[in-house]
CSV table of C-alpha atoms and ligand atoms in Angstrom, one decimal:
chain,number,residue,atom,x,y,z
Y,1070,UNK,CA,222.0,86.1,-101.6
Y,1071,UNK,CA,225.0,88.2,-100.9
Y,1072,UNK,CA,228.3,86.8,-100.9
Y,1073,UNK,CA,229.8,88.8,-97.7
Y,1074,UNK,CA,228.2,89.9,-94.4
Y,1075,UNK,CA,229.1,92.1,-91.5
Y,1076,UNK,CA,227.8,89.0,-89.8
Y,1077,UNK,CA,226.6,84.9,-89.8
Y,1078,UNK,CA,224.9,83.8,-86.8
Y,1079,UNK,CA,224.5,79.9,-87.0
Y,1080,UNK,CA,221.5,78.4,-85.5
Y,1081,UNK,CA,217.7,80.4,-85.3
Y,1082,UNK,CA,216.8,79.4,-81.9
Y,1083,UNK,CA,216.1,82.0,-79.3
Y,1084,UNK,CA,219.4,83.3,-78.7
Y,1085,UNK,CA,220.7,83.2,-82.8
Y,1086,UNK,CA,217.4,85.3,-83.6
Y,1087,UNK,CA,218.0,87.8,-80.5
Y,1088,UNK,CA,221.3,88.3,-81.7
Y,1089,UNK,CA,220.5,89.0,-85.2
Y,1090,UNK,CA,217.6,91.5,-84.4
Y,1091,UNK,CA,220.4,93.4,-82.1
Y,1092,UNK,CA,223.0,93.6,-85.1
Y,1093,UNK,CA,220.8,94.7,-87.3
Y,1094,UNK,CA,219.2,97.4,-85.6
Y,1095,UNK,CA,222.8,98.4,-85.4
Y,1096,UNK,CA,222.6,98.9,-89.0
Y,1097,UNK,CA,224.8,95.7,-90.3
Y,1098,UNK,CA,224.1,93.0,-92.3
Y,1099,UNK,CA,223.4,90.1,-90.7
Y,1100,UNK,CA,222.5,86.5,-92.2
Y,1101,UNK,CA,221.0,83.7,-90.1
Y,1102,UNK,CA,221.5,80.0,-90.9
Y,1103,UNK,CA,219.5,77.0,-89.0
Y,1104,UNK,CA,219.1,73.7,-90.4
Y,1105,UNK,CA,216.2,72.8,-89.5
Y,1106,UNK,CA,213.0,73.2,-92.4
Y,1107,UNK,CA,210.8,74.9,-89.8
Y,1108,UNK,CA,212.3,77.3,-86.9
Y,1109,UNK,CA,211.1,77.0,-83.6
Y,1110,UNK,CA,210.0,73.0,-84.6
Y,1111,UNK,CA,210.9,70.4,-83.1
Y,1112,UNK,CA,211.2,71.9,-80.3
Y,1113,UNK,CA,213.8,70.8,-77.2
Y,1114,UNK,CA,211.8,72.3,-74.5
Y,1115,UNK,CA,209.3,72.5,-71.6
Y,1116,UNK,CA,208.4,76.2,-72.8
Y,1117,UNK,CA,208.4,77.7,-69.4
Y,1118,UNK,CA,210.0,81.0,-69.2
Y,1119,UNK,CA,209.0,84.1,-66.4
Y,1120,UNK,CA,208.0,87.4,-66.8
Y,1121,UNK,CA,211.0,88.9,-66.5
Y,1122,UNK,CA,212.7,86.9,-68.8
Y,1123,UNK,CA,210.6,88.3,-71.3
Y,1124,UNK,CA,210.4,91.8,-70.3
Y,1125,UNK,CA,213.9,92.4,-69.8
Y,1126,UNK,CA,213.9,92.1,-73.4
Y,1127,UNK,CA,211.7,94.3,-74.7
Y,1128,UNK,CA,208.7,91.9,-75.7
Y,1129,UNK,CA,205.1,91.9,-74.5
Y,1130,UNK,CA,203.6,88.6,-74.0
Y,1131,UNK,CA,201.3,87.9,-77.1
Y,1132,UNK,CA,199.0,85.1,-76.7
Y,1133,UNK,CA,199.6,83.4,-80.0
Y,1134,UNK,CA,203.0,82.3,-78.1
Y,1135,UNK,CA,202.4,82.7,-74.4
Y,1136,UNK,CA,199.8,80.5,-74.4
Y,1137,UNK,CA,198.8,79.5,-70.8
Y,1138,UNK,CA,199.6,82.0,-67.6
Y,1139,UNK,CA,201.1,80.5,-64.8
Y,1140,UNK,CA,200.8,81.7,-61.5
Y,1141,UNK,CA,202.8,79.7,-59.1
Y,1142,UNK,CA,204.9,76.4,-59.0
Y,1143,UNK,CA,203.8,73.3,-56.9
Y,1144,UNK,CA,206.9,70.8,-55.1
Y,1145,UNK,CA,205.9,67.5,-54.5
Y,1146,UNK,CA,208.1,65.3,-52.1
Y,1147,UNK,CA,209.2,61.6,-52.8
Y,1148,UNK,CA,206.1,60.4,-50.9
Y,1149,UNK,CA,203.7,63.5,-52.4
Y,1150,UNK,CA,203.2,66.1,-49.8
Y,1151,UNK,CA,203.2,69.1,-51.5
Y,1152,UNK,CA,205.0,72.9,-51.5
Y,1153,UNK,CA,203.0,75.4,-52.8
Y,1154,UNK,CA,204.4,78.9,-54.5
Y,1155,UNK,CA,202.3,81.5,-55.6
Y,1156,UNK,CA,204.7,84.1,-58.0
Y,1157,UNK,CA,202.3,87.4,-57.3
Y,1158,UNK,CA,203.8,90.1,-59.7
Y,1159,UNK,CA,206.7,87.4,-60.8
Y,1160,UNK,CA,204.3,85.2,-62.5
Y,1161,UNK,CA,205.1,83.1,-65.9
Y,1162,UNK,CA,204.3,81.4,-69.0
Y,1163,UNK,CA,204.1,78.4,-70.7
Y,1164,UNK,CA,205.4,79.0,-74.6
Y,1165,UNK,CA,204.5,77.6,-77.8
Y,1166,UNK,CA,208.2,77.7,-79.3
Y,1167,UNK,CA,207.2,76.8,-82.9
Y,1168,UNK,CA,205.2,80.2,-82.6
Y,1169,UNK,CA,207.3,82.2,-80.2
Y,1170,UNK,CA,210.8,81.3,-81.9
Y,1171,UNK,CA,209.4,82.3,-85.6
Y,1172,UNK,CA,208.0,85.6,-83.9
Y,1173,UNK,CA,211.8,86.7,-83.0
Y,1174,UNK,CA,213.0,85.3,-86.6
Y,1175,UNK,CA,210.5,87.8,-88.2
Y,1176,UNK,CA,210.9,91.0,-85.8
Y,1177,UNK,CA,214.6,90.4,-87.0
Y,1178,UNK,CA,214.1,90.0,-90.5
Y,1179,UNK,CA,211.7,93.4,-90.0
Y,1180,UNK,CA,214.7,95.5,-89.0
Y,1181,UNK,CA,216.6,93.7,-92.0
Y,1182,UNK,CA,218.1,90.7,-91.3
Y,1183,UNK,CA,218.2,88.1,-93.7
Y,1184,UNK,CA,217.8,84.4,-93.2
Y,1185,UNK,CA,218.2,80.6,-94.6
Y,1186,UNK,CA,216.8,77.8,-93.5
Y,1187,UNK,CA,217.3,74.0,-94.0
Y,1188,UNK,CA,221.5,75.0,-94.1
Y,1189,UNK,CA,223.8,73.1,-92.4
Y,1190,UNK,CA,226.5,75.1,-91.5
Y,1191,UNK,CA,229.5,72.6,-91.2
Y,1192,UNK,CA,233.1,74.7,-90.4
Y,1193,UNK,CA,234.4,77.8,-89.8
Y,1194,UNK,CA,236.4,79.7,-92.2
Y,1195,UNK,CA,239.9,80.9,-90.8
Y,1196,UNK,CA,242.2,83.3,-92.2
Y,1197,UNK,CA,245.4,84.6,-90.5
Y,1198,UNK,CA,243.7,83.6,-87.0
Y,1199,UNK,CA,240.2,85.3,-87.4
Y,1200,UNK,CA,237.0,82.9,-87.9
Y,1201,UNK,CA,235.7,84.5,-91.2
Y,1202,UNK,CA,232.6,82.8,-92.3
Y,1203,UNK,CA,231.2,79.3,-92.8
Y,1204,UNK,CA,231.1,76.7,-94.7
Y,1205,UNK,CA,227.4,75.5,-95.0
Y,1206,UNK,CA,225.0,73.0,-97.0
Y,1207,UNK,CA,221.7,74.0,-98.4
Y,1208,UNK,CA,219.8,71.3,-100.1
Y,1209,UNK,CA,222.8,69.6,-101.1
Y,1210,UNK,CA,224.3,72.6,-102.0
Y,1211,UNK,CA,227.7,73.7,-100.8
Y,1212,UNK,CA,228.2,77.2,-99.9
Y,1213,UNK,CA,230.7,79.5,-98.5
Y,1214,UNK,CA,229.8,82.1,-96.8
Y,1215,UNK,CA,231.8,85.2,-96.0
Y,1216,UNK,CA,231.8,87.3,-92.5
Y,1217,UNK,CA,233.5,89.3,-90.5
Y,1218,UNK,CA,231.8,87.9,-87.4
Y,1219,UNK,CA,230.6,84.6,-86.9
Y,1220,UNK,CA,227.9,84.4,-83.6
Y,1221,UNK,CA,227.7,80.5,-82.6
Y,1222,UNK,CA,224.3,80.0,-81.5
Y,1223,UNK,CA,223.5,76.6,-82.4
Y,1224,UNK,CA,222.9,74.7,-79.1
Y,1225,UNK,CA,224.2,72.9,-76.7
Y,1226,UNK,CA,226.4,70.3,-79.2
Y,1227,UNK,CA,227.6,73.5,-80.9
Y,1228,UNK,CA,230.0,72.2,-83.5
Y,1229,UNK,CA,230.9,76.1,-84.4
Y,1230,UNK,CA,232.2,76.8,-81.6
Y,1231,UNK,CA,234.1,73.4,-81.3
Y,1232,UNK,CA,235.1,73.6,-84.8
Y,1233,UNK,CA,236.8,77.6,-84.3
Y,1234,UNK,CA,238.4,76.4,-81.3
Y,1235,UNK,CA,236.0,77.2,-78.2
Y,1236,UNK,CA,236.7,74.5,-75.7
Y,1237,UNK,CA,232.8,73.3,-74.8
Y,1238,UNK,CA,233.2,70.3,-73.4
Y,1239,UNK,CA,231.1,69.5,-70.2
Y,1240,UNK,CA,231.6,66.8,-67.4
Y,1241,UNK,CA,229.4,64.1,-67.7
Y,1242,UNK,CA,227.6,65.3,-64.5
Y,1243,UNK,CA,227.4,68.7,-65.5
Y,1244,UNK,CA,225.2,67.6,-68.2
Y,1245,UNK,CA,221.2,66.1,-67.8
Y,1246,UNK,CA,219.6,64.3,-70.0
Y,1247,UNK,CA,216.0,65.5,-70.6
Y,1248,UNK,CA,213.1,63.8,-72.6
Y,1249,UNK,CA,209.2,64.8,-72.4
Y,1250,UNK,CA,206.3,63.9,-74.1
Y,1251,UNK,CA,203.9,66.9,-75.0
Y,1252,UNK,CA,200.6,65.2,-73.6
Y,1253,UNK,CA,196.6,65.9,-74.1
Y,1254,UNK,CA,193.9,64.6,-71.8
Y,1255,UNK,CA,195.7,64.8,-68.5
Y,1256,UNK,CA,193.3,65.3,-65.7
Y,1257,UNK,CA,195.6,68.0,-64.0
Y,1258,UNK,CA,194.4,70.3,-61.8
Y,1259,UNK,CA,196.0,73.5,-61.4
Y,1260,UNK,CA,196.6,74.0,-65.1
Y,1261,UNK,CA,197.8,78.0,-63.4
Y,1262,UNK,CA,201.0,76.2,-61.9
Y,1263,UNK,CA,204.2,74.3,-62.6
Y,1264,UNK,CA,204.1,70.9,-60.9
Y,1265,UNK,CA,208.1,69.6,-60.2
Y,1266,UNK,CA,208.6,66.4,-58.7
Y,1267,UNK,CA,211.3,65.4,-56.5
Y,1268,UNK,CA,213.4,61.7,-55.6
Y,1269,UNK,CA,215.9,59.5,-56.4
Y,1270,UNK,CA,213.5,57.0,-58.0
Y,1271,UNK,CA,211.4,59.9,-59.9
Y,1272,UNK,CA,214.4,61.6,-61.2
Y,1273,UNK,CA,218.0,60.9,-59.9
Y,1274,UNK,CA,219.8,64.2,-59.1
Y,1275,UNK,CA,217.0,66.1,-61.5
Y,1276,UNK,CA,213.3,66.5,-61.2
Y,1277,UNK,CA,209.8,65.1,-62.9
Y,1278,UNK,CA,207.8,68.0,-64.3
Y,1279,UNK,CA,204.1,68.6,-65.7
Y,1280,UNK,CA,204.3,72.5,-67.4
Y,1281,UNK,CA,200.5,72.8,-68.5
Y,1282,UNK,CA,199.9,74.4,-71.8
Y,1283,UNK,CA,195.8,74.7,-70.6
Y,1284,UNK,CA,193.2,73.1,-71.8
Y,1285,UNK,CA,194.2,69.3,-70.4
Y,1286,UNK,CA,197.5,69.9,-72.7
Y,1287,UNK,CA,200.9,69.5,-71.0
Y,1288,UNK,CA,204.6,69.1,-71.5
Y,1289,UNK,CA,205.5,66.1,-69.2
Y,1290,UNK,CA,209.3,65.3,-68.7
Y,1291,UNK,CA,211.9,63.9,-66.8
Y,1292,UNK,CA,215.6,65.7,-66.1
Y,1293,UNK,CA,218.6,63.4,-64.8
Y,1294,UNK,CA,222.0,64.2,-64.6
Y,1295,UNK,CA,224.2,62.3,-67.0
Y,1296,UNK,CA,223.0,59.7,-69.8
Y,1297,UNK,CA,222.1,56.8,-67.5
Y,1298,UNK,CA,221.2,56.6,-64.4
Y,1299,UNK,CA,223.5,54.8,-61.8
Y,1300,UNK,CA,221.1,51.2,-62.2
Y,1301,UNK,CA,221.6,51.8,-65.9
Y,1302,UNK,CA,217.9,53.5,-66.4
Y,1303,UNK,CA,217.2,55.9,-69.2
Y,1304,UNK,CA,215.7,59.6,-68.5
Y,1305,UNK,CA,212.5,57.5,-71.1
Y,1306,UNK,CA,212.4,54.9,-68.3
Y,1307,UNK,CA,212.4,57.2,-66.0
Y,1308,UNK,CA,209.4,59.7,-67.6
Y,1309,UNK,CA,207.5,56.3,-68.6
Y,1310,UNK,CA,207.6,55.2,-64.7
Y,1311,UNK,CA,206.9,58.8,-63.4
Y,1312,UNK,CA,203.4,58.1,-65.7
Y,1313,UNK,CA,202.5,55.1,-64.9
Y,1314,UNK,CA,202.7,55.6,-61.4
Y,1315,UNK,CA,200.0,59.0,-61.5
Y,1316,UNK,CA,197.4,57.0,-63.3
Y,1317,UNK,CA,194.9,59.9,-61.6
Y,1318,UNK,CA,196.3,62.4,-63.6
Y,1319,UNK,CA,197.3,60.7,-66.8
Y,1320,UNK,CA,194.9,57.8,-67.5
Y,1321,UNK,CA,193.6,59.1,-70.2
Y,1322,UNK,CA,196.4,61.0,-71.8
Y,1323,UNK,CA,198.0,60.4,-75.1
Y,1324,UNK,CA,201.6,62.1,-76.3
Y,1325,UNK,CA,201.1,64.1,-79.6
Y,1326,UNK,CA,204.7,65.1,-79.4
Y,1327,UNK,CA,208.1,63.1,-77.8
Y,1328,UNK,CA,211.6,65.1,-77.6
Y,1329,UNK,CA,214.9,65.0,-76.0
Y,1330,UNK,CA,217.6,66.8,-75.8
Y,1331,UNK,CA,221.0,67.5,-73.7
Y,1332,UNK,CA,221.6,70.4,-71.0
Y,1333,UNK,CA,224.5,71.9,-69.7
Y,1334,UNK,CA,223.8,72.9,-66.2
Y,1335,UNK,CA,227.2,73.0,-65.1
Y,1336,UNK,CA,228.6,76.6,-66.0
Y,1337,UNK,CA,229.1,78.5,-69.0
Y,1338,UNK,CA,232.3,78.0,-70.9
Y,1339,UNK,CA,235.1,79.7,-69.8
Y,1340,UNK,CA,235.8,81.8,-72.9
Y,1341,UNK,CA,232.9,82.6,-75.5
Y,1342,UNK,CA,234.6,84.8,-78.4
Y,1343,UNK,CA,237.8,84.6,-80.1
Y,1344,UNK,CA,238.8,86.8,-83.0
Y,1345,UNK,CA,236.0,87.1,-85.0
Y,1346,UNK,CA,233.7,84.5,-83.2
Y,1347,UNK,CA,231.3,85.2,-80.3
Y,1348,UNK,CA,229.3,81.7,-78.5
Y,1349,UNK,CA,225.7,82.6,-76.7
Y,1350,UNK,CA,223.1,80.8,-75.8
Y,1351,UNK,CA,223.3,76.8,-75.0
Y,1352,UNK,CA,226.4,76.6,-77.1
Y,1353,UNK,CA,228.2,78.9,-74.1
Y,1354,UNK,CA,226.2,76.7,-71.9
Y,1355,UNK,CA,224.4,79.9,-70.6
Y,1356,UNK,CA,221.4,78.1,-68.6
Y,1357,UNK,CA,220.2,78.2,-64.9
Y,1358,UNK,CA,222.2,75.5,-63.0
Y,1359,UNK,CA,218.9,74.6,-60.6
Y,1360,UNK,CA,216.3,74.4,-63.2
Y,1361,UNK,CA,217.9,74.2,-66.5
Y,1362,UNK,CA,215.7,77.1,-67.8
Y,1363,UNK,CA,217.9,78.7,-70.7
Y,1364,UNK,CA,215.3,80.9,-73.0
Y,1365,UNK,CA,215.5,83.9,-71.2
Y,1366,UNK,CA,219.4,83.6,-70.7
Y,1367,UNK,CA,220.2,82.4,-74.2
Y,1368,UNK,CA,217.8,85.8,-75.2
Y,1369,UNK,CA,219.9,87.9,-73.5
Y,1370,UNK,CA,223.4,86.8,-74.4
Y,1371,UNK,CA,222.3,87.1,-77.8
Y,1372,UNK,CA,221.2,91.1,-77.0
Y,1373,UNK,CA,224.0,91.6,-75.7
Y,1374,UNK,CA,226.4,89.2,-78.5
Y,1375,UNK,CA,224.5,91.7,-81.2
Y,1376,UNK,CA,224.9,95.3,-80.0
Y,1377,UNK,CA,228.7,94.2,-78.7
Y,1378,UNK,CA,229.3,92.4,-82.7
Y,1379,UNK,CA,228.1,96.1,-83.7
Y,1380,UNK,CA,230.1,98.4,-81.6
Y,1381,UNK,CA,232.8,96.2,-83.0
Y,1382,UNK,CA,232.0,96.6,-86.6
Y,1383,UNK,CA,231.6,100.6,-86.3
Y,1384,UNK,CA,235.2,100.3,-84.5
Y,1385,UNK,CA,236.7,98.2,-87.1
Y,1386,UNK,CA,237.7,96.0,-84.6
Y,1387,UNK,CA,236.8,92.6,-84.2
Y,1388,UNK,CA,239.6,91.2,-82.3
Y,1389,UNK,CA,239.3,89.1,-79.3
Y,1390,UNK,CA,239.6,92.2,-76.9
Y,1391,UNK,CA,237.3,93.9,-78.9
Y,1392,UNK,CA,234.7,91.1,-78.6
Y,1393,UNK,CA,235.2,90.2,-75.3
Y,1394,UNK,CA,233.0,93.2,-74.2
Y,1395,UNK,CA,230.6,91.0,-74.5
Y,1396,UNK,CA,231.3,88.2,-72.2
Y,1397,UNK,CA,232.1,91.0,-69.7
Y,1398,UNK,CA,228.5,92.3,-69.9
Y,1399,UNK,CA,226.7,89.3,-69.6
Y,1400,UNK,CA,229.4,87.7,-66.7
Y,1401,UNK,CA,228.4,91.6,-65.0
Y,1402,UNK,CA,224.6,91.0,-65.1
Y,1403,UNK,CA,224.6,86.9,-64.6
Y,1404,UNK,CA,227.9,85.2,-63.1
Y,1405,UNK,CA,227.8,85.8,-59.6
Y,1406,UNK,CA,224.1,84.5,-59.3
Y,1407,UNK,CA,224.5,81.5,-61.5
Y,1408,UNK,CA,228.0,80.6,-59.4
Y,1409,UNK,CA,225.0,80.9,-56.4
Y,1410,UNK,CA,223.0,78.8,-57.6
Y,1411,UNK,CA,225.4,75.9,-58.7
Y,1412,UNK,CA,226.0,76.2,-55.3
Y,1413,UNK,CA,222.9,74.8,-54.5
Y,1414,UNK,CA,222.7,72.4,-57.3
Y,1415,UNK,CA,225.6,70.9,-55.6
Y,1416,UNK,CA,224.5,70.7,-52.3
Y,1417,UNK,CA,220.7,69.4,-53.7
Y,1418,UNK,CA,222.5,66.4,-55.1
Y,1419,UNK,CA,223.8,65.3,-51.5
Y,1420,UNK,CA,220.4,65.5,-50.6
Y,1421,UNK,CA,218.0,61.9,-49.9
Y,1422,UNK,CA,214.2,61.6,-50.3
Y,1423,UNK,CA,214.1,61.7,-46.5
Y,1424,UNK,CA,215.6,65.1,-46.4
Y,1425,UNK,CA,213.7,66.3,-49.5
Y,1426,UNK,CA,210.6,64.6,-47.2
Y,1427,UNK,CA,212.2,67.3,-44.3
Y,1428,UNK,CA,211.9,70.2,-46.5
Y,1429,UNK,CA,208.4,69.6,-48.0
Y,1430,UNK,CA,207.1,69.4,-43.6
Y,1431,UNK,CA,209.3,72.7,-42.9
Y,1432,UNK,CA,209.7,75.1,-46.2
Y,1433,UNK,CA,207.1,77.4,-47.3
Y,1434,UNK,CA,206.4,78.6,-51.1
Y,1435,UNK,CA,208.2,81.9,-50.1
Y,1436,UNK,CA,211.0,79.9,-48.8
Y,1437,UNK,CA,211.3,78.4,-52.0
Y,1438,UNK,CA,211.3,81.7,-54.0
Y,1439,UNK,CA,214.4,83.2,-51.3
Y,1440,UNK,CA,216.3,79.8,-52.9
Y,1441,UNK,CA,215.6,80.9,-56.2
Y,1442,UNK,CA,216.8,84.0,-55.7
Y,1443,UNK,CA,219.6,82.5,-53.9
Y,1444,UNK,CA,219.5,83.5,-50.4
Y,1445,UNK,CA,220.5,80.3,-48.4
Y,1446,UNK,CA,221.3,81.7,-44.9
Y,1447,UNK,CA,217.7,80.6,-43.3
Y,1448,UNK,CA,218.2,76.8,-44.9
Y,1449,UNK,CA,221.1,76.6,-43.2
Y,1450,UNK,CA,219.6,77.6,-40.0
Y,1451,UNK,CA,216.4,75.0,-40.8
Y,1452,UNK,CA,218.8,72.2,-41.0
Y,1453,UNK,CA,221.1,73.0,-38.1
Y,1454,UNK,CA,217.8,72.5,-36.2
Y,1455,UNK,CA,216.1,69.7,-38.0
Y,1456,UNK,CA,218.8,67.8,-39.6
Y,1457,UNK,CA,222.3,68.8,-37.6
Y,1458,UNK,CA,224.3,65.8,-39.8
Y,1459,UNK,CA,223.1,68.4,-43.0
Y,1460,UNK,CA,224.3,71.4,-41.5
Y,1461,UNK,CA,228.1,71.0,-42.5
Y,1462,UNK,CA,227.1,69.9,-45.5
Y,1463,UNK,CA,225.0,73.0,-46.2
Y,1464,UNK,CA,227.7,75.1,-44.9
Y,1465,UNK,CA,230.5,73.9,-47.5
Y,1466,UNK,CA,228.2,74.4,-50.3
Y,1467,UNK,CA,226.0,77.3,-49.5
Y,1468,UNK,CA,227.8,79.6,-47.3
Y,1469,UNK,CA,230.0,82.4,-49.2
P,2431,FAD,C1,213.9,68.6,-72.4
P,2431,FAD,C2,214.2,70.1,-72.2
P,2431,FAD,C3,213.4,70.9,-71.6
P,2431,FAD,C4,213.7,72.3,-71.4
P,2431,FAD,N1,212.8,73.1,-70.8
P,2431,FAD,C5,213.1,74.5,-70.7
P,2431,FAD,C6,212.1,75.4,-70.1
P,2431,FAD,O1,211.0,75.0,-69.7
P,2431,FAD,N2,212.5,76.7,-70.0
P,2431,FAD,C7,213.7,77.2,-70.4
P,2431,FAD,O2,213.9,78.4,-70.3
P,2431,FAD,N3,214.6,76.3,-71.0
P,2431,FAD,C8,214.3,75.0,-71.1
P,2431,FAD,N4,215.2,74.2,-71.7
P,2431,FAD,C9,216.5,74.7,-72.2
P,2431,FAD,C10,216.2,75.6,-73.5
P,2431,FAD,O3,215.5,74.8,-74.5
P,2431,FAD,C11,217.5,76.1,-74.1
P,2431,FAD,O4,218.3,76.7,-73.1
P,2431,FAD,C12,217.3,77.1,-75.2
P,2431,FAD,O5,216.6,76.5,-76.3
P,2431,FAD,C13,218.6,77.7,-75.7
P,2431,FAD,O6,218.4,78.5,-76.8
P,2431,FAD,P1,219.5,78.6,-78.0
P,2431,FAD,O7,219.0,79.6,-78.9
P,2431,FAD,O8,220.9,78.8,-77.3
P,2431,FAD,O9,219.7,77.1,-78.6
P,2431,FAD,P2,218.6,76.2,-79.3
P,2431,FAD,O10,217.2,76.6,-78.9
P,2431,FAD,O11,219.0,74.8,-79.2
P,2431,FAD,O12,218.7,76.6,-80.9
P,2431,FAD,C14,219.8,76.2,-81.7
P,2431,FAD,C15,219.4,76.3,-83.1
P,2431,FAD,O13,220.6,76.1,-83.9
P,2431,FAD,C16,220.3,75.2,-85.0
P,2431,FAD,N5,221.5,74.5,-85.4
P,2431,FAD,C17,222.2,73.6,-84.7
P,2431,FAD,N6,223.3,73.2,-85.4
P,2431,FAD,C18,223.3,73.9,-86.6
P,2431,FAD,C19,224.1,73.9,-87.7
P,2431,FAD,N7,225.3,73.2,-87.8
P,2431,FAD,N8,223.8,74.7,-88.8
P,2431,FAD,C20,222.7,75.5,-88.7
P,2431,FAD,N9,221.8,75.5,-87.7
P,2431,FAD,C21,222.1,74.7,-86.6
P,2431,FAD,C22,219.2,74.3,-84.4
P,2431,FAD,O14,218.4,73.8,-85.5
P,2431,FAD,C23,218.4,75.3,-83.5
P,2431,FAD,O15,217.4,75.9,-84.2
P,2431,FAD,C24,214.9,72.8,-71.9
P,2431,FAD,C25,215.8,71.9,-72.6
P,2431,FAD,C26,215.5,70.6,-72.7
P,2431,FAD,C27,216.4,69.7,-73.5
């Protein structure tokens, strides 16, 4: 293993192996570290991802990792009526990680990159104010490893980017809790669609989801914002409650996989890079405020982290305005539509299960795709007519 590289990008999820393809197609050499024993396992993820997501990247949907189509979502209300969207040309997947995120560790390793798993990376190395390697553990093993660049794409907890000085914290409601069982024997039908549940008993400020894998296989999880409900309830009471309570669909399911894990659907940090260091992925907090979908995000930031890291080497520059490109790219192509869509986030949590009962009698599935895409101005109109004593509040949150 070489002692020195151009750069070390922590972490081999889907933005740390994006990244790494990009600098080395740039014709650097790039080492990637993750601690786990197996990439892509355990996974932290519903595995839902669109077409786009995947296209704007370059990659074809194989069907060793896309492995069920999806071709709409369905919205149920607190009481279960039902929103139906059909996504025509827009239409989606439902990913087996393990596969997908050891297919983009090996079409980077193909242009040359290099990588190391079961190493802990466990500091940055600083010299005159540049981040300039890590410190890492590999089977009890201390290493240090040498770089001109360090690219933080180790998750949501990202100790990298804490540890070179990134501020990453996120208010407590800024952050959801999410835990899901991976389920077989459900008795689902639609196995073509995304089923999201809605309520403040289902899933406080955050939503119940079934993301079917086909074949009566399913990721099953519950979002909520913070670590406890206000009652003091856990996001596993929750998902446990949301079960029991849809005996027709679940009565004969079994898990065959439980995980967990944090998400930051606040906003992304206010400054990813520093000299020598870039943050992408969930360790910039770079996820979808409404749905806390962050694959296709965390893909891109890592593009775009790579080729910048590049044109920085072949400049000899790696300074903070060097590497700030970077952040100005990916704020370009994503910021003002996030900021939309906190928006709505924020005006979502004012919402009750009587309103949410409103909007499953009045919206239609193309209704919900103008949200998505965050165009408000007919809701707004809706509620002025329905529910007047919503109208200001949709008018604070989702008017320009
Ligand atoms: C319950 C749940 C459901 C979700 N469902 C969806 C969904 O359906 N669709 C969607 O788009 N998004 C979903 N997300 C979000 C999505 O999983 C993340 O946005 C995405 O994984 C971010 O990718 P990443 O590469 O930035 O980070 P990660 O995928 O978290 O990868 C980080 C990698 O860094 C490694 N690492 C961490 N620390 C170190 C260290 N010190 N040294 C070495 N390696 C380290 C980890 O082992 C890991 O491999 C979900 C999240 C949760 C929690």
């Amino acid at each position: 293993m070489d002692a020195e590289y151009d750069v070390i990008v922590v972490g081999a999820g889907p933005a740390g192996s994006m990244a790494a393809k990009a600098v080395a197609e740039g014709k650097h050499r790039v080492l990637v570290l993750d601690k786990k024993q197996e990439i892509g396992a355990p996974k932290r993820c519903a595995e839902g991802i669109n077409i786009e997501g995947i296209k704007a990247l370059g990659l074809e949907p194989d069907p060793r990792w896309a492995v069920n189509d999806i071709r709409g979502a369905i919205c149920y209300s607190p009481s279960g009526k039902t929103v139906k969207t059909e996504f025509g040309v827009m239409k989606g997947y439902v990913l087996e990680r393990k596969i997908f995120e050891k297919h983009l560790a090996a079409e980077a390793i193909r242009k040359g990159a290099r990588y190391m798993v079961k190493t802990n990376a466990r500091k940055v190395l600083k010299e005159n104010g540049f981040v300039k390697g890590v410190k890492a553990e590999y089977m009890g093993e201390e290493l240090e490893l040498k770089s001109r660049i360090v690219i933080a794409a180790d998750g949501v907890d990202s100790r990298i980017a804490r540890d070179a000085g990134i501020d990453t914290r996120n208010v407590l409601e800024d952050y959801h809790s999410g835990i899901q069982y991976e389920m077989a024997g459900l008795n689902l039908e639609e196995e073509d669609k995304l089923h999201i549940y809605f309520g403040e008993k289902i899933a406080p400020k955050g939503y119940a989801w079934i993301f079917p894998k086909g074949d009566t296989v399913a990721n099953v999880g519950v979002g909520i914002a913070g670590r406890l409900s206000g009652d003091g309830r856990r996001a596993i009471d929750y998902l446990n409650s949301f079960i029991e309570s849809h005996p027709e669909i679940f009565q004969n399911a079994s898990p065959i996989e439980i995980n967990a894990g944090g998400i930051p659907v606040g906003s992304h940090i206010k400054d990813m890079v520093d000299n020598g260091f870039m943050a992408v992925g969930d360790a910039a907090h770079q996820v979808n405020p409404i749905h806390g979908g962050g694959i296709s995000l965390a893909m891109e930031a890592g593009m775009i982290a790579g080729e910048v890291a590049s044109e920085a080497l072949d400049k000899g520059d790696v300074s903070r305005e060097s590497l700030k490109e970077y952040q100005k790219r990916w704020e370009d192509k994503f910021d003002t539509k996030l900021k939309k869509l906190l928006k709505l986030r924020s005006f979502l949590e004012k919402v009750t299960d009587k309103e949410f009962e409103l909007f499953a009698e009045t919206l239609s599935g193309e209704d919900i795709i103008r949200l998505s895409e965050s165009k408000y101005k007919f809701l707004i109109g809706i509620l002025a007519k329905k529910a007047p004593h919503m109208a200001p509040i949709a008018k604070k949150f989702l008017s320009k």
